[in-house]
Coordinates of N, CA and C in Angstrom, one line a residue:
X363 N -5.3 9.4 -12.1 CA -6.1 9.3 -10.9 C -6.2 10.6 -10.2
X364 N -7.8 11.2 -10.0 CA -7.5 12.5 -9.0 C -8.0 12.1 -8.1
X365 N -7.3 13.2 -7.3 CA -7.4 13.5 -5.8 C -9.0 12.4 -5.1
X366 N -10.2 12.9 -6.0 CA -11.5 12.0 -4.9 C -11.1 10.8 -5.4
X367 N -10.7 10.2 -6.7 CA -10.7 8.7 -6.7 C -9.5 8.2 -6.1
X368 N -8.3 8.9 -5.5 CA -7.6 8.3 -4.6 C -7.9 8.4 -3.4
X369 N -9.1 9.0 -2.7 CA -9.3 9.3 -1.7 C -10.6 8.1 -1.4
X370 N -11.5 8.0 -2.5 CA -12.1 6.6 -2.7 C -11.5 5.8 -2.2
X371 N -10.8 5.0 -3.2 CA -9.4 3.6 -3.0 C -8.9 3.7 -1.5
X372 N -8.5 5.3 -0.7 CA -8.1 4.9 0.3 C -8.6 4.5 1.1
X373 N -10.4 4.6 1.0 CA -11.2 4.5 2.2 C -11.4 3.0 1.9
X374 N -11.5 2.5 0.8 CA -11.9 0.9 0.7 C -11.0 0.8 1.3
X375 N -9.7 0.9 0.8 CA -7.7 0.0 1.4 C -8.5 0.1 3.3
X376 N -8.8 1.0 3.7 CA -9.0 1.3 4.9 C -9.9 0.0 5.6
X377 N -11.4 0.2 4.9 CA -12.3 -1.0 5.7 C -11.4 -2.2 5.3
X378 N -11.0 -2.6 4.3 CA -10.2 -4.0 4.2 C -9.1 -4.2 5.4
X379 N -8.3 -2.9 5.8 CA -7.5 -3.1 6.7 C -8.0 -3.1 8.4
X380 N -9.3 -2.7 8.1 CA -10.0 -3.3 10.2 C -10.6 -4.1 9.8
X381 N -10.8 -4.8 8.7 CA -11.4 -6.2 8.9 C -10.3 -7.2 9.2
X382 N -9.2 -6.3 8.6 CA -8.1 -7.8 8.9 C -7.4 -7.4 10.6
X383 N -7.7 -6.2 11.1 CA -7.4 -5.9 12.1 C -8.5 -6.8 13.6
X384 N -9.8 -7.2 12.6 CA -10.5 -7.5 13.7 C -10.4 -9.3 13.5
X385 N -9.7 -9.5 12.7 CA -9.0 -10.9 12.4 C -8.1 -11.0 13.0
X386 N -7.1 -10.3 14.0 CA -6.0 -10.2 14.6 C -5.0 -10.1 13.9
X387 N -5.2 -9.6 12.8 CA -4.3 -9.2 11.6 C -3.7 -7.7 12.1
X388 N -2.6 -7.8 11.4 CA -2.3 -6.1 11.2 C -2.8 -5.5 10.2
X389 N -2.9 -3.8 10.9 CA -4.4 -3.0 10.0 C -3.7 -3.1 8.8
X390 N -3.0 -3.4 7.8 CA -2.7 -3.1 6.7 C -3.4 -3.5 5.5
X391 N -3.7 -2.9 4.2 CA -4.3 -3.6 2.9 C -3.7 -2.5 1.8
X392 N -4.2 -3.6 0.6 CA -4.1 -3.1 -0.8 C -4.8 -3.5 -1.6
X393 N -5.1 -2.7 -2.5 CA -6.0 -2.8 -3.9 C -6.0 -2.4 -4.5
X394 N -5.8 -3.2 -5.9 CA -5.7 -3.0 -7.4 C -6.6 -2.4 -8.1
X395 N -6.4 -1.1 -8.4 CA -7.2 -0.8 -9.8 C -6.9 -0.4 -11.0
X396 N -8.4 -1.1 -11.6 CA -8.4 -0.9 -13.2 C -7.7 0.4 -13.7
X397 N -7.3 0.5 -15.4 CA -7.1 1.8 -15.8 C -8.2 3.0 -15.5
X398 N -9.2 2.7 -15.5 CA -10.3 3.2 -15.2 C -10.1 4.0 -13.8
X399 N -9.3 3.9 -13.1 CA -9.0 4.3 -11.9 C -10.1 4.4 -10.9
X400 N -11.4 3.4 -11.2 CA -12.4 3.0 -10.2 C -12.6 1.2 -10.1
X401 N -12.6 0.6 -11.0 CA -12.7 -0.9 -10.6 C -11.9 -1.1 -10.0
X402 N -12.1 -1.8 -8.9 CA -11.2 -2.8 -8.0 C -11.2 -3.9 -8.5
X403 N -9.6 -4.5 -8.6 CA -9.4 -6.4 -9.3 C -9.0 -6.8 -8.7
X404 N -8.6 -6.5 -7.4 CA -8.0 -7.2 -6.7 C -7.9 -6.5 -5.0
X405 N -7.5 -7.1 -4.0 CA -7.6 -7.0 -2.7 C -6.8 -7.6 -2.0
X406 N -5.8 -7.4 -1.2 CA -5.2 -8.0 -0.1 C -5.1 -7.5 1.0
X407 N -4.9 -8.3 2.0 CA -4.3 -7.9 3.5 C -3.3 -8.5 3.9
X408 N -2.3 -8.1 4.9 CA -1.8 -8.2 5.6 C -1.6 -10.1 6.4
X409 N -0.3 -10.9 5.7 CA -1.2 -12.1 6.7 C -0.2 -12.4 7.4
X410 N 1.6 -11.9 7.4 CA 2.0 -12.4 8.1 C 3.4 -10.9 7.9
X411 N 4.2 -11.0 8.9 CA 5.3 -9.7 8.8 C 5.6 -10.1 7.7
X412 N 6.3 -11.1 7.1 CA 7.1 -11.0 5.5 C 5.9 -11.1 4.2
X413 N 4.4 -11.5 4.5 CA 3.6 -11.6 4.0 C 2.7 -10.1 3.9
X414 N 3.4 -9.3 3.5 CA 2.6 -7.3 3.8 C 1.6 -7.8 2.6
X415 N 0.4 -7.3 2.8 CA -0.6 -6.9 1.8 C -0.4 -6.5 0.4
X416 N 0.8 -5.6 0.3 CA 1.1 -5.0 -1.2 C 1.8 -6.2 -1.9
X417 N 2.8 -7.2 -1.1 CA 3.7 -7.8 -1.4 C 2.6 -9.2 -2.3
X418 N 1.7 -9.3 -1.5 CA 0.9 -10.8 -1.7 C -0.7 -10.0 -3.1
X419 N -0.5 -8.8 -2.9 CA -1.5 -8.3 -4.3 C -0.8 -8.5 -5.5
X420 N 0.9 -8.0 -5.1 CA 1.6 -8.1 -6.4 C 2.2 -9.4 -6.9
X421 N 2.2 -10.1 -6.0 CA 2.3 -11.6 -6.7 C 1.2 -12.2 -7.4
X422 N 0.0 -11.8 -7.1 CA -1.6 -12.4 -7.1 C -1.3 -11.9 -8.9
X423 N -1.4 -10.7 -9.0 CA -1.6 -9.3 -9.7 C -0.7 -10.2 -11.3
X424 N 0.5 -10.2 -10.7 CA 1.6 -10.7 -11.5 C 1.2 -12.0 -12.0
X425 N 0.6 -12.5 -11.1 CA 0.2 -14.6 -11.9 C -1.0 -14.0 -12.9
X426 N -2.1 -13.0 -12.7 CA -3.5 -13.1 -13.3 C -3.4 -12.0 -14.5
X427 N -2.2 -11.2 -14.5 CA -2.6 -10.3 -15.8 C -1.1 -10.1 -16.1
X428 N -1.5 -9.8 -17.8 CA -0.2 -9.1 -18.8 C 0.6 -8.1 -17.9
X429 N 1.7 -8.2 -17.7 CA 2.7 -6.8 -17.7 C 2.2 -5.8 -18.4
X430 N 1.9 -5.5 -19.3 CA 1.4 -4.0 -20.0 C 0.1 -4.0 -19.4
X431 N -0.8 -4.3 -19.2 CA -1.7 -4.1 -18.6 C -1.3 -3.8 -17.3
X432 N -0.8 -4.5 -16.3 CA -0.6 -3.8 -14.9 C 0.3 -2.5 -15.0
X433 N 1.0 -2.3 -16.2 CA 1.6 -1.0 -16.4 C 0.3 0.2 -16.3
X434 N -0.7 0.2 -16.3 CA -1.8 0.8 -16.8 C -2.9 1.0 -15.3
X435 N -2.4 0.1 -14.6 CA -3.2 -0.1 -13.2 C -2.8 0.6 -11.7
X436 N -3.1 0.9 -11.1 CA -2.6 1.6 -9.4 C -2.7 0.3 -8.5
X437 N -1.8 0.3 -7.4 CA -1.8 0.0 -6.8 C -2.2 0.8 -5.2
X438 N -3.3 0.7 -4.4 CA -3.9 1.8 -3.8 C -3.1 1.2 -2.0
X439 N -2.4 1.9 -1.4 CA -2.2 1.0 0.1 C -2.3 2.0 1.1
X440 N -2.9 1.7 2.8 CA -3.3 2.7 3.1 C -1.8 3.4 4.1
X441 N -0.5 2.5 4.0 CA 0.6 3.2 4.6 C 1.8 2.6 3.3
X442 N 2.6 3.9 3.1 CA 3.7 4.0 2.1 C 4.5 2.7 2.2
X443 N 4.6 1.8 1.2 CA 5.0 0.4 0.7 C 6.3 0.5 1.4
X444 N 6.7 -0.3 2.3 CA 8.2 -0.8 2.7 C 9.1 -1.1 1.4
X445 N 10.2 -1.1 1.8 CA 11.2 -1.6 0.7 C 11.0 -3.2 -0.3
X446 N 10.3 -3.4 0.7 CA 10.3 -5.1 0.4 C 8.9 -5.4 -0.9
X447 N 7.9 -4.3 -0.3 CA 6.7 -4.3 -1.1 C 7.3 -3.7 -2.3
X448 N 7.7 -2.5 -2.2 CA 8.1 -2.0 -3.7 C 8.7 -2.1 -4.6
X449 N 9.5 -3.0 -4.2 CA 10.3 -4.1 -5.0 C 9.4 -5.2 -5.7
X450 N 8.3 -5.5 -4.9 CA 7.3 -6.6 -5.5 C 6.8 -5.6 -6.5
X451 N 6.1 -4.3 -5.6 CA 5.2 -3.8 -7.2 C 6.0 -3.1 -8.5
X452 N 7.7 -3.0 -7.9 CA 8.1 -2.6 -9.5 C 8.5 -4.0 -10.4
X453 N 8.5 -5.1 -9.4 CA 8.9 -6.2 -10.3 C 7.6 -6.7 -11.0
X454 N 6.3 -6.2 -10.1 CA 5.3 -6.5 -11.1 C 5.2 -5.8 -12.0
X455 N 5.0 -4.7 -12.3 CA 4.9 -4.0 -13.4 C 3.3 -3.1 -12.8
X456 N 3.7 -2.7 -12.2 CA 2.4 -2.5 -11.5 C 2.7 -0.5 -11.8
X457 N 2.0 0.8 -12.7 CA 2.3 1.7 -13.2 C 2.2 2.6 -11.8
X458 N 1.4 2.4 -11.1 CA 1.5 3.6 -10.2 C 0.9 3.2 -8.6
X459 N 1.2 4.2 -7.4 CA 2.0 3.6 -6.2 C 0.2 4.9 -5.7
X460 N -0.6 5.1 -4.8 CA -1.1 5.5 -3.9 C -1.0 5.3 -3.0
X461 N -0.8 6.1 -1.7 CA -0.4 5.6 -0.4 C -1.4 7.3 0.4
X462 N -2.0 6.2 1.6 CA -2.2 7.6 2.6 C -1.3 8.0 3.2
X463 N -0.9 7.3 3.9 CA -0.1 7.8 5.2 C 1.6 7.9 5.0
X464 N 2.6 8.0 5.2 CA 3.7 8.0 4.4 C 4.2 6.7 5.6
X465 N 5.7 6.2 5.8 CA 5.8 5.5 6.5 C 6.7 6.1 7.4
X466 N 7.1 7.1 7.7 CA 7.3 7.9 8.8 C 6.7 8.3 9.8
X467 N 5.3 8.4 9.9 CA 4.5 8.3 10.0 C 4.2 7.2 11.4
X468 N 3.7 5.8 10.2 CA 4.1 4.4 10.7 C 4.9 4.0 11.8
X469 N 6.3 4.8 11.8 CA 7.6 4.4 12.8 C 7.1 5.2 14.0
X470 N 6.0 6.6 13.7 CA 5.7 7.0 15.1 C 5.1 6.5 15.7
X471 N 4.1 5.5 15.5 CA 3.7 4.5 15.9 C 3.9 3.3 16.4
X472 N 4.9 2.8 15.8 CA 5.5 1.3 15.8 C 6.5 1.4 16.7
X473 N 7.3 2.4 16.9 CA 8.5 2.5 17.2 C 9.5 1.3 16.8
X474 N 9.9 0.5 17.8 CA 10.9 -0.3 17.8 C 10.5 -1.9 17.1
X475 N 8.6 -2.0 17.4 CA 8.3 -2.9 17.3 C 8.6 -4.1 16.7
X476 N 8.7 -5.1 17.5 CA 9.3 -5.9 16.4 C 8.5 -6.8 15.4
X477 N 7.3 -6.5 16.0 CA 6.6 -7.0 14.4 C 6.6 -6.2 12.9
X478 N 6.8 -5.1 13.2 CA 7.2 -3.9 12.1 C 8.2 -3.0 12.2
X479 N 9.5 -4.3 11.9 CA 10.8 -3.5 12.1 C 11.4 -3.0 10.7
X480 N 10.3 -1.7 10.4 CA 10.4 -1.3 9.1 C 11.5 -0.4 8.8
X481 N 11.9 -0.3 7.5 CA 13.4 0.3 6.9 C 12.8 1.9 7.0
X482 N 14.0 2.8 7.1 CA 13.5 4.2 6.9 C 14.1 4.8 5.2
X483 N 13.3 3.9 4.1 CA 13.4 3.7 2.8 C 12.1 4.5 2.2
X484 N 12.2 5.3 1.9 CA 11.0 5.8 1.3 C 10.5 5.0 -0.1
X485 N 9.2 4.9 -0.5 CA 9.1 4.0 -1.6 C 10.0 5.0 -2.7
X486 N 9.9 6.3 -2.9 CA 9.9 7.2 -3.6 C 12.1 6.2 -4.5
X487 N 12.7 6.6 -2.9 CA 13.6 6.5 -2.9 C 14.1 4.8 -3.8
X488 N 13.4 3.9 -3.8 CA 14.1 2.7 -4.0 C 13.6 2.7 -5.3
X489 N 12.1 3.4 -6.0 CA 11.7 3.6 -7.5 C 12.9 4.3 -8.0
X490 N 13.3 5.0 -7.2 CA 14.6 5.9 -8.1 C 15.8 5.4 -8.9
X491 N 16.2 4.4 -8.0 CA 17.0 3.4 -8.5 C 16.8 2.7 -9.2
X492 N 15.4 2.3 -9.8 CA 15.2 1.6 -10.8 C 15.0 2.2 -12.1
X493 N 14.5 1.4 -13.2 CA 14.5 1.9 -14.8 C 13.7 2.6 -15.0
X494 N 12.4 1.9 -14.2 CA 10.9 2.1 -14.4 C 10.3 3.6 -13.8
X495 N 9.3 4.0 -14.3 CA 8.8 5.2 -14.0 C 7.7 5.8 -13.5
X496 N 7.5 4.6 -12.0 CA 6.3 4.2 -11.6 C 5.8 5.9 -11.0
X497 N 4.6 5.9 -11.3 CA 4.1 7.3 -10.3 C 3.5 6.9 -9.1
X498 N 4.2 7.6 -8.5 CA 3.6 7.5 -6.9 C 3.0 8.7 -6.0
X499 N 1.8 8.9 -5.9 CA 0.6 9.3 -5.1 C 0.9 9.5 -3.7
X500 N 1.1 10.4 -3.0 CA 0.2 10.5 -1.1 C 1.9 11.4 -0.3
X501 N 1.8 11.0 0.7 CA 0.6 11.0 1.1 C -0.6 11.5 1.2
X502 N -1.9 11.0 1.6 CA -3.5 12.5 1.6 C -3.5 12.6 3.0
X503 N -3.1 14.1 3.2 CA -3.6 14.1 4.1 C -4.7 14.3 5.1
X504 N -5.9 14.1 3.9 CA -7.7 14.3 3.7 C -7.7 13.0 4.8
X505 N -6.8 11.7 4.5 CA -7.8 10.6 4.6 C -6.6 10.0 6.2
X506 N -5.6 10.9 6.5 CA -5.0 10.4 7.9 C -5.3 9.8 8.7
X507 N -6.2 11.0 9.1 CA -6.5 10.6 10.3 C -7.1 9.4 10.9
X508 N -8.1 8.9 9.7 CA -8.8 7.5 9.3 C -8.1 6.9 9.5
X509 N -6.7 7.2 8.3 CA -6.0 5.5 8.3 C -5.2 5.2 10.0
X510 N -4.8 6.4 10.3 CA -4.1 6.7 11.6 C -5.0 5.8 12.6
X511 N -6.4 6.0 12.5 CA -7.3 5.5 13.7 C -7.0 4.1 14.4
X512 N -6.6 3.2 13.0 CA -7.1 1.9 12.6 C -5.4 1.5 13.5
X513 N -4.4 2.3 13.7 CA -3.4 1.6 14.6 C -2.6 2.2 15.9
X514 N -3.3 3.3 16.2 CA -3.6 3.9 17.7 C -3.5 2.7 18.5
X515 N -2.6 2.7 19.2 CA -3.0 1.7 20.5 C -3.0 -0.2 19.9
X516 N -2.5 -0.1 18.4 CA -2.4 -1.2 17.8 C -1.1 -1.8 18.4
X517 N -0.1 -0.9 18.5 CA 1.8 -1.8 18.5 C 2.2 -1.4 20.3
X518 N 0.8 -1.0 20.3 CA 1.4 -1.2 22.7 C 2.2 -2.7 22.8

């Protein structure tokens, strides 16, 4: 995947994440793509704190296609996968990780919040421990500021 087709994927992951934001959702989302590194096959948001967007694509992801095949697919999200998501997308089989914003980032934001009382786990860090040899993407910092917009004044 280069740089404009990850920069593509982030801008979709992005409108998917203020639609769910103007749902009273949190801005978050994910989307699946093809090897092709342009179809989208899938889409989630955000529907509940233990319910993250990445977590509920890779169960989706995992019921509707082969394992070798999602070895072959990106997973595109517009802030770096928590511990809990990345664990879903290496248990899916899911080949590679896109992220805009890292989740450092995120905690400048959130602070303490308790609806996103996220780990300071980098995805990088918990792929490491495993077998698998997922590649992982971002953050861009082309597409920040965007993703950044969508939770400004979100976790007051």
């Amino acid at each position: 995947m280069n740089n404009d087709q990850a920069c593509k994927a982030l801008r979709t992951v992005n409108s998917i994440a203020a639609k769910a934001k103007s749902k009273g959702k949190h801005p978050f989302a994910a989307i699946l793509i093809a090897e092709d590194a342009e179809s989208m096959l899938l889409s989630a948001s955000n529907i509940s704190t233990v319910r993250h967007a990445e977590i509920e694509l890779a169960r989706k992801a995992a019921e509707m296609y082969d394992a070798d095949f999602l070895w072959r697919c990106t997973i595109a999200t517009n802030f770096e996968p928590c511990a809990m998501c990345t664990g879903a997308i290496y248990w899916a089989n899911i080949g590679r990780i896109v992220y805009g914003v890292s989740e450092t980032e995120l905690i400048k934001l959130t602070g303490s919040h308790k609806e996103n009382p996220t780990l300071k786990l980098p995805c990088r860090d918990v792929i490491k421990a495993g077998i698998k040899q997922i590649e992982i993407l971002g953050p861009y910092k082309s597409v920040e500021d965007e993703i950044l917009e969508l939770h400004r004044n979100f976790w007051l």
